[in-house]
C-alpha atoms as a PDB file:
ATOM      1  CA  MET A   1       0.099  -0.009   0.165  1.00  0.00           C
ATOM      2  CA  THR A   2       1.486   3.464  -0.891  1.00  0.00           C
ATOM      3  CA  CYS A   3      -1.011   5.605   0.781  1.00  0.00           C
ATOM      4  CA  ARG A   4      -2.229   5.466   4.236  1.00  0.00           C
ATOM      5  CA  VAL A   5      -4.823   7.232   6.506  1.00  0.00           C
ATOM      6  CA  PRO A   6      -3.690   8.047   9.977  1.00  0.00           C
ATOM      7  CA  GLN A   7      -5.828   6.187  12.611  1.00  0.00           C
ATOM      8  CA  GLY A   8      -8.407   8.287  14.084  1.00  0.00           C
ATOM      9  CA  SER A   9      -8.819  10.936  11.207  1.00  0.00           C
ATOM     10  CA  ILE A  10     -12.106  11.983   9.868  1.00  0.00           C
ATOM     11  CA  LEU A  11     -11.694  10.421   6.576  1.00  0.00           C
ATOM     12  CA  ALA A  12     -10.821   6.904   7.904  1.00  0.00           C
ATOM     13  CA  PRO A  13     -14.239   5.531   8.685  1.00  0.00           C
ATOM     14  CA  LEU A  14     -15.448   6.717   5.042  1.00  0.00           C
ATOM     15  CA  LEU A  15     -12.184   5.343   3.214  1.00  0.00           C
ATOM     16  CA  PHE A  16     -12.517   2.056   5.191  1.00  0.00           C
ATOM     17  CA  SER A  17     -16.216   1.581   4.230  1.00  0.00           C
ATOM     18  CA  LEU A  18     -15.350   2.312   0.510  1.00  0.00           C
ATOM     19  CA  TYR A  19     -12.552  -0.217   0.892  1.00  0.00           C
ATOM     20  CA  MET A  20     -14.941  -3.120   2.189  1.00  0.00           C
ATOM     21  CA  LEU A  21     -17.633  -2.283  -0.233  1.00  0.00           C
ATOM     22  CA  PRO A  22     -16.741  -5.231  -2.382  1.00  0.00           C
ATOM     23  CA  LEU A  23     -17.090  -7.416   0.533  1.00  0.00           C
ATOM     24  CA  SER A  24     -20.779  -6.635   0.770  1.00  0.00           C
ATOM     25  CA  ARG A  25     -21.246  -7.211  -3.011  1.00  0.00           C
ATOM     26  CA  ILE A  26     -19.985 -10.605  -2.828  1.00  0.00           C
ATOM     27  CA  MET A  27     -22.250 -11.435  -0.093  1.00  0.00           C
ATOM     28  CA  ARG A  28     -25.283 -10.062  -1.716  1.00  0.00           C
ATOM     29  CA  LYS A  29     -24.364 -11.968  -4.726  1.00  0.00           C
ATOM     30  CA  ASN A  30     -24.375 -15.196  -2.948  1.00  0.00           C
ATOM     31  CA  GLN A  31     -27.553 -14.075  -1.172  1.00  0.00           C
ATOM     32  CA  ILE A  32     -26.039 -14.321   2.216  1.00  0.00           C
ATOM     33  CA  ALA A  33     -27.454 -12.097   4.685  1.00  0.00           C
ATOM     34  CA  TYR A  34     -24.855 -10.132   6.759  1.00  0.00           C
ATOM     35  CA  HIS A  35     -24.204  -7.235   8.948  1.00  0.00           C
ATOM     36  CA  SER A  36     -20.947  -5.298   9.443  1.00  0.00           C
ATOM     37  CA  TYR A  37     -19.472  -3.497  12.222  1.00  0.00           C
ATOM     38  CA  ALA A  38     -16.182  -1.545  11.655  1.00  0.00           C
ATOM     39  CA  ASP A  39     -14.034  -4.589  10.468  1.00  0.00           C
ATOM     40  CA  ASP A  40     -16.221  -7.197  11.798  1.00  0.00           C
ATOM     41  CA  SER A  41     -18.843  -9.120   9.464  1.00  0.00           C
ATOM     42  CA  GLN A  42     -20.996 -11.516  10.401  1.00  0.00           C
ATOM     43  CA  ILE A  43     -22.845 -13.707   7.754  1.00  0.00           C
ATOM     44  CA  TYR A  44     -25.747 -15.977   8.230  1.00  0.00           C
ATOM     45  CA  LEU A  45     -28.335 -18.135   6.820  1.00  0.00           C
ATOM     46  CA  SER A  46     -31.431 -19.989   7.786  1.00  0.00           C
ATOM     47  CA  LEU A  47     -31.981 -23.670   6.770  1.00  0.00           C
ATOM     48  CA  SER A  48     -34.822 -26.040   6.691  1.00  0.00           C
ATOM     49  CA  PRO A  49     -34.044 -29.184   8.723  1.00  0.00           C
ATOM     50  CA  ASN A  50     -32.726 -31.391   5.520  1.00  0.00           C
ATOM     51  CA  ASP A  51     -31.995 -28.685   2.976  1.00  0.00           C
ATOM     52  CA  TYR A  52     -28.323 -28.145   2.751  1.00  0.00           C
ATOM     53  CA  SER A  53     -28.045 -26.140  -0.499  1.00  0.00           C
ATOM     54  CA  PRO A  54     -27.537 -22.648   1.413  1.00  0.00           C
ATOM     55  CA  ILE A  55     -24.416 -23.997   2.787  1.00  0.00           C
ATOM     56  CA  CYS A  56     -23.056 -24.466  -0.718  1.00  0.00           C
ATOM     57  CA  SER A  57     -23.618 -20.856  -1.150  1.00  0.00           C
ATOM     58  CA  LEU A  58     -21.972 -20.177   2.175  1.00  0.00           C
ATOM     59  CA  CYS A  59     -18.909 -22.064   1.197  1.00  0.00           C
ATOM     60  CA  GLN A  60     -18.456 -20.277  -2.030  1.00  0.00           C
ATOM     61  CA  CYS A  61     -19.108 -17.080  -0.634  1.00  0.00           C
ATOM     62  CA  VAL A  62     -16.360 -17.794   1.975  1.00  0.00           C
ATOM     63  CA  ASP A  63     -13.795 -18.616  -0.895  1.00  0.00           C
ATOM     64  CA  GLU A  64     -14.818 -15.512  -2.949  1.00  0.00           C
ATOM     65  CA  ILE A  65     -14.135 -13.658   0.213  1.00  0.00           C
ATOM     66  CA  ASN A  66     -10.838 -15.508   0.772  1.00  0.00           C
ATOM     67  CA  SER A  67     -10.002 -14.522  -2.991  1.00  0.00           C
ATOM     68  CA  TRP A  68     -10.736 -10.951  -2.495  1.00  0.00           C
ATOM     69  CA  MET A  69      -8.914 -10.590   0.707  1.00  0.00           C
ATOM     70  CA  CYS A  70      -5.684 -12.181  -0.800  1.00  0.00           C
ATOM     71  CA  GLN A  71      -6.173  -9.734  -4.206  1.00  0.00           C
ATOM     72  CA  ASN A  72      -6.324  -6.760  -1.402  1.00  0.00           C
ATOM     73  CA  PHE A  73      -3.198  -7.925   0.484  1.00  0.00           C
ATOM     74  CA  LEU A  74      -5.539  -8.725   3.515  1.00  0.00           C
ATOM     75  CA  GLN A  75      -5.907 -12.268   5.305  1.00  0.00           C
ATOM     76  CA  LEU A  76      -8.768 -13.823   6.819  1.00  0.00           C
ATOM     77  CA  ASN A  77      -8.107 -14.468  10.801  1.00  0.00           C
ATOM     78  CA  LYS A  78      -8.940 -18.082  10.935  1.00  0.00           C
ATOM     79  CA  GLU A  79      -8.413 -17.678  14.755  1.00  0.00           C
ATOM     80  CA  LYS A  80     -11.452 -15.354  14.758  1.00  0.00           C
ATOM     81  CA  THR A  81     -13.762 -16.920  12.410  1.00  0.00           C
ATOM     82  CA  GLU A  82     -16.452 -18.891  14.163  1.00  0.00           C
ATOM     83  CA  VAL A  83     -19.188 -21.047  12.841  1.00  0.00           C
ATOM     84  CA  ILE A  84     -22.240 -21.782  14.826  1.00  0.00           C
ATOM     85  CA  ALA A  85     -25.242 -24.088  13.992  1.00  0.00           C
ATOM     86  CA  PHE A  86     -28.370 -23.233  16.138  1.00  0.00           C
ATOM     87  CA  GLY A  87     -31.268 -26.004  16.451  1.00  0.00           C
ATOM     88  CA  ASN A  88     -32.188 -29.189  18.313  1.00  0.00           C
ATOM     89  CA  LYS A  89     -29.427 -31.608  19.159  1.00  0.00           C
ATOM     90  CA  ASP A  90     -30.002 -33.963  16.074  1.00  0.00           C
ATOM     91  CA  GLN A  91     -30.188 -31.184  13.588  1.00  0.00           C
ATOM     92  CA  VAL A  92     -27.357 -29.366  15.248  1.00  0.00           C
ATOM     93  CA  LEU A  93     -24.800 -32.742  14.906  1.00  0.00           C
ATOM     94  CA  ARG A  94     -26.099 -33.355  11.484  1.00  0.00           C
ATOM     95  CA  MET A  95     -25.306 -29.571  10.327  1.00  0.00           C
ATOM     96  CA  ASN A  96     -21.891 -29.984  12.384  1.00  0.00           C
ATOM     97  CA  ALA A  97     -21.073 -32.950  10.232  1.00  0.00           C
ATOM     98  CA  TYR A  98     -22.070 -31.496   7.105  1.00  0.00           C
ATOM     99  CA  LEU A  99     -20.234 -28.192   7.648  1.00  0.00           C
ATOM    100  CA  GLY A 100     -17.267 -30.187   8.669  1.00  0.00           C
ATOM    101  CA  SER A 101     -17.376 -32.191   5.547  1.00  0.00           C
ATOM    102  CA  ARG A 102     -17.070 -28.744   3.719  1.00  0.00           C
ATOM    103  CA  GLY A 103     -13.974 -27.729   5.911  1.00  0.00           C
ATOM    104  CA  LEU A 104     -15.973 -25.392   8.143  1.00  0.00           C
ATOM    105  CA  THR A 105     -14.870 -25.922  11.741  1.00  0.00           C
ATOM    106  CA  THR A 106     -18.253 -25.368  14.138  1.00  0.00           C
ATOM    107  CA  LYS A 107     -18.257 -24.152  17.734  1.00  0.00           C
ATOM    108  CA  ASN A 108     -20.563 -25.020  20.582  1.00  0.00           C
ATOM    109  CA  GLN A 109     -20.956 -21.641  21.886  1.00  0.00           C
ATOM    110  CA  ILE A 110     -19.690 -18.169  20.656  1.00  0.00           C
ATOM    111  CA  ARG A 111     -19.729 -14.628  21.885  1.00  0.00           C
ATOM    112  CA  ASN A 112     -21.635 -12.031  20.073  1.00  0.00           C
ATOM    113  CA  LEU A 113     -22.042  -8.386  21.551  1.00  0.00           C
ATOM    114  CA  GLY A 114     -21.132  -9.723  25.056  1.00  0.00           C
ATOM    115  CA  VAL A 115     -23.909 -12.469  24.951  1.00  0.00           C
ATOM    116  CA  ILE A 116     -22.632 -16.084  24.939  1.00  0.00           C
ATOM    117  CA  LEU A 117     -25.081 -17.915  22.407  1.00  0.00           C
ATOM    118  CA  GLU A 118     -24.954 -21.800  22.425  1.00  0.00           C
ATOM    119  CA  THR A 119     -26.315 -24.149  19.804  1.00  0.00           C
ATOM    120  CA  ASP A 120     -29.667 -24.626  21.672  1.00  0.00           C
ATOM    121  CA  LEU A 121     -29.850 -21.146  22.491  1.00  0.00           C
ATOM    122  CA  SER A 122     -30.249 -22.104  26.393  1.00  0.00           C
ATOM    123  CA  PHE A 123     -28.083 -19.157  27.568  1.00  0.00           C
ATOM    124  CA  SER A 124     -27.059 -21.279  30.523  1.00  0.00           C
ATOM    125  CA  SER A 125     -23.149 -20.358  29.512  1.00  0.00           C
ATOM    126  CA  HIS A 126     -24.109 -16.731  29.813  1.00  0.00           C
ATOM    127  CA  VAL A 127     -26.045 -17.483  33.096  1.00  0.00           C
ATOM    128  CA  LYS A 128     -22.753 -19.309  34.500  1.00  0.00           C
ATOM    129  CA  ALA A 129     -20.423 -16.642  33.541  1.00  0.00           C
ATOM    130  CA  GLU A 130     -22.611 -14.182  35.472  1.00  0.00           C
ATOM    131  CA  TYR A 131     -22.630 -16.266  38.573  1.00  0.00           C
ATOM    132  CA  TYR A 132     -18.975 -16.461  38.478  1.00  0.00           C
ATOM    133  CA  CYS A 133     -18.724 -12.862  38.187  1.00  0.00           C
ATOM    134  CA  LEU A 134     -21.107 -12.514  41.339  1.00  0.00           C
ATOM    135  CA  LYS A 135     -18.783 -14.937  43.224  1.00  0.00           C
ATOM    136  CA  HIS A 136     -15.562 -13.352  42.579  1.00  0.00           C
ATOM    137  CA  ILE A 137     -17.146 -10.035  43.674  1.00  0.00           C
ATOM    138  CA  ALA A 138     -18.445 -11.874  46.919  1.00  0.00           C
ATOM    139  CA  ARG A 139     -15.052 -12.976  47.678  1.00  0.00           C
ATOM    140  CA  ILE A 140     -13.569  -9.505  47.689  1.00  0.00           C
ATOM    141  CA  ARG A 141     -16.507  -7.452  49.218  1.00  0.00           C
ATOM    142  CA  CYS A 142     -14.895  -7.121  52.670  1.00  0.00           C
ATOM    143  CA  PHE A 143     -12.203  -5.401  51.198  1.00  0.00           C
ATOM    144  CA  VAL A 144     -14.218  -2.927  49.064  1.00  0.00           C
ATOM    145  CA  SER A 145     -16.003   0.146  49.955  1.00  0.00           C
ATOM    146  CA  SER A 146     -19.974   0.216  49.681  1.00  0.00           C
ATOM    147  CA  GLN A 147     -19.572   2.773  46.666  1.00  0.00           C
ATOM    148  CA  ASP A 148     -17.168   0.528  44.775  1.00  0.00           C
ATOM    149  CA  LEU A 149     -19.021  -2.296  45.650  1.00  0.00           C
ATOM    150  CA  GLU A 150     -22.250  -1.060  44.261  1.00  0.00           C
ATOM    151  CA  LYS A 151     -20.429  -0.048  41.177  1.00  0.00           C
ATOM    152  CA  LEU A 152     -18.891  -3.538  40.679  1.00  0.00           C
ATOM    153  CA  VAL A 153     -22.318  -4.954  41.236  1.00  0.00           C
ATOM    154  CA  HIS A 154     -23.920  -2.520  38.327  1.00  0.00           C
ATOM    155  CA  ALA A 155     -20.973  -2.870  36.175  1.00  0.00           C
ATOM    156  CA  PHE A 156     -20.541  -6.936  36.199  1.00  0.00           C
ATOM    157  CA  ILE A 157     -24.226  -8.093  37.257  1.00  0.00           C
ATOM    158  CA  THR A 158     -27.252  -6.150  36.900  1.00  0.00           C
ATOM    159  CA  SER A 159     -25.918  -4.456  33.426  1.00  0.00           C
ATOM    160  CA  ARG A 160     -25.270  -7.974  32.126  1.00  0.00           C
ATOM    161  CA  VAL A 161     -28.661  -9.223  33.197  1.00  0.00           C
ATOM    162  CA  ASP A 162     -30.450  -6.041  31.707  1.00  0.00           C
ATOM    163  CA  TYR A 163     -28.272  -6.055  28.543  1.00  0.00           C
ATOM    164  CA  CYS A 164     -30.194  -8.025  25.972  1.00  0.00           C
ATOM    165  CA  ASN A 165     -32.474  -9.246  28.191  1.00  0.00           C
ATOM    166  CA  GLY A 166     -34.941  -9.634  25.295  1.00  0.00           C
ATOM    167  CA  LEU A 167     -33.194 -12.704  24.537  1.00  0.00           C
ATOM    168  CA  LEU A 168     -33.901 -14.306  27.692  1.00  0.00           C
ATOM    169  CA  THR A 169     -37.632 -14.514  27.285  1.00  0.00           C
ATOM    170  CA  ASP A 170     -39.208 -17.898  27.171  1.00  0.00           C
ATOM    171  CA  LEU A 171     -36.355 -19.520  28.864  1.00  0.00           C
ATOM    172  CA  PRO A 172     -36.930 -22.799  31.132  1.00  0.00           C
ATOM    173  CA  LYS A 173     -37.921 -21.885  34.421  1.00  0.00           C
ATOM    174  CA  LYS A 174     -34.759 -23.294  35.840  1.00  0.00           C
ATOM    175  CA  THR A 175     -32.625 -20.816  34.042  1.00  0.00           C
ATOM    176  CA  ILE A 176     -35.094 -18.067  35.224  1.00  0.00           C
ATOM    177  CA  ARG A 177     -34.541 -19.349  38.692  1.00  0.00           C
ATOM    178  CA  GLN A 178     -30.751 -18.916  38.363  1.00  0.00           C
ATOM    179  CA  LEU A 179     -31.014 -15.408  37.030  1.00  0.00           C
ATOM    180  CA  GLN A 180     -33.428 -14.593  39.800  1.00  0.00           C
ATOM    181  CA  LEU A 181     -30.870 -16.175  42.354  1.00  0.00           C
ATOM    182  CA  ILE A 182     -28.176 -14.415  40.847  1.00  0.00           C
ATOM    183  CA  GLN A 183     -29.790 -10.910  41.535  1.00  0.00           C
ATOM    184  CA  ASN A 184     -31.037 -11.788  44.907  1.00  0.00           C
ATOM    185  CA  GLY A 185     -27.367 -12.435  45.544  1.00  0.00           C
ATOM    186  CA  ALA A 186     -26.379  -9.254  44.162  1.00  0.00           C
ATOM    187  CA  ALA A 187     -28.608  -7.704  46.301  1.00  0.00           C
ATOM    188  CA  ARG A 188     -27.319  -9.412  49.406  1.00  0.00           C
ATOM    189  CA  ILE A 189     -23.777  -8.468  48.382  1.00  0.00           C
ATOM    190  CA  LEU A 190     -24.849  -4.954  48.275  1.00  0.00           C
ATOM    191  CA  THR A 191     -26.919  -4.975  51.733  1.00  0.00           C
ATOM    192  CA  ARG A 192     -23.944  -7.227  53.099  1.00  0.00           C
ATOM    193  CA  THR A 193     -26.484  -9.386  54.624  1.00  0.00           C
ATOM    194  CA  ARG A 194     -26.673 -13.318  54.728  1.00  0.00           C
ATOM    195  CA  LYS A 195     -29.000 -15.863  52.980  1.00  0.00           C
ATOM    196  CA  ILE A 196     -32.049 -16.437  55.064  1.00  0.00           C
END
């Protein structure tokens, strides 16, 4: 590259958007839904249980993106490239096997905008992560002032329960109960009271 734009300049976002424009053309051409935020792009598609034909479009799209990136002296970061299939257990197993045969390695959970998504959309890992944050805060509560404790609880517990809480609707009663116990525990930490 012979020309550069200083990071943080006014033109940088506009020029980056122009530079990445062909990427969106590739995805639209392959009829793949996507959204991008800065240099992070997410592509997604929905399938019928036994119709894997859209995966061919996905694989072709990934190949074309790879080619475009090579032509523009960019490299696809395979460490940060994640594939996940959502559905019931049997659907996910079949989909993972099919994706694996096409050279795409799948994961059982991913983090998207701070929310941990699992193949069954149970959010159990997300709830468990909140529980561990609460547990760590509980360990240090005697060393922290009330004001700082309140900031910690709001930053790491209540904000995470409130953030994207629309995703938590229709969860099993067991998971809702776990979320309630986390909130109760946070209240006990703030009031420095014990469990009754």
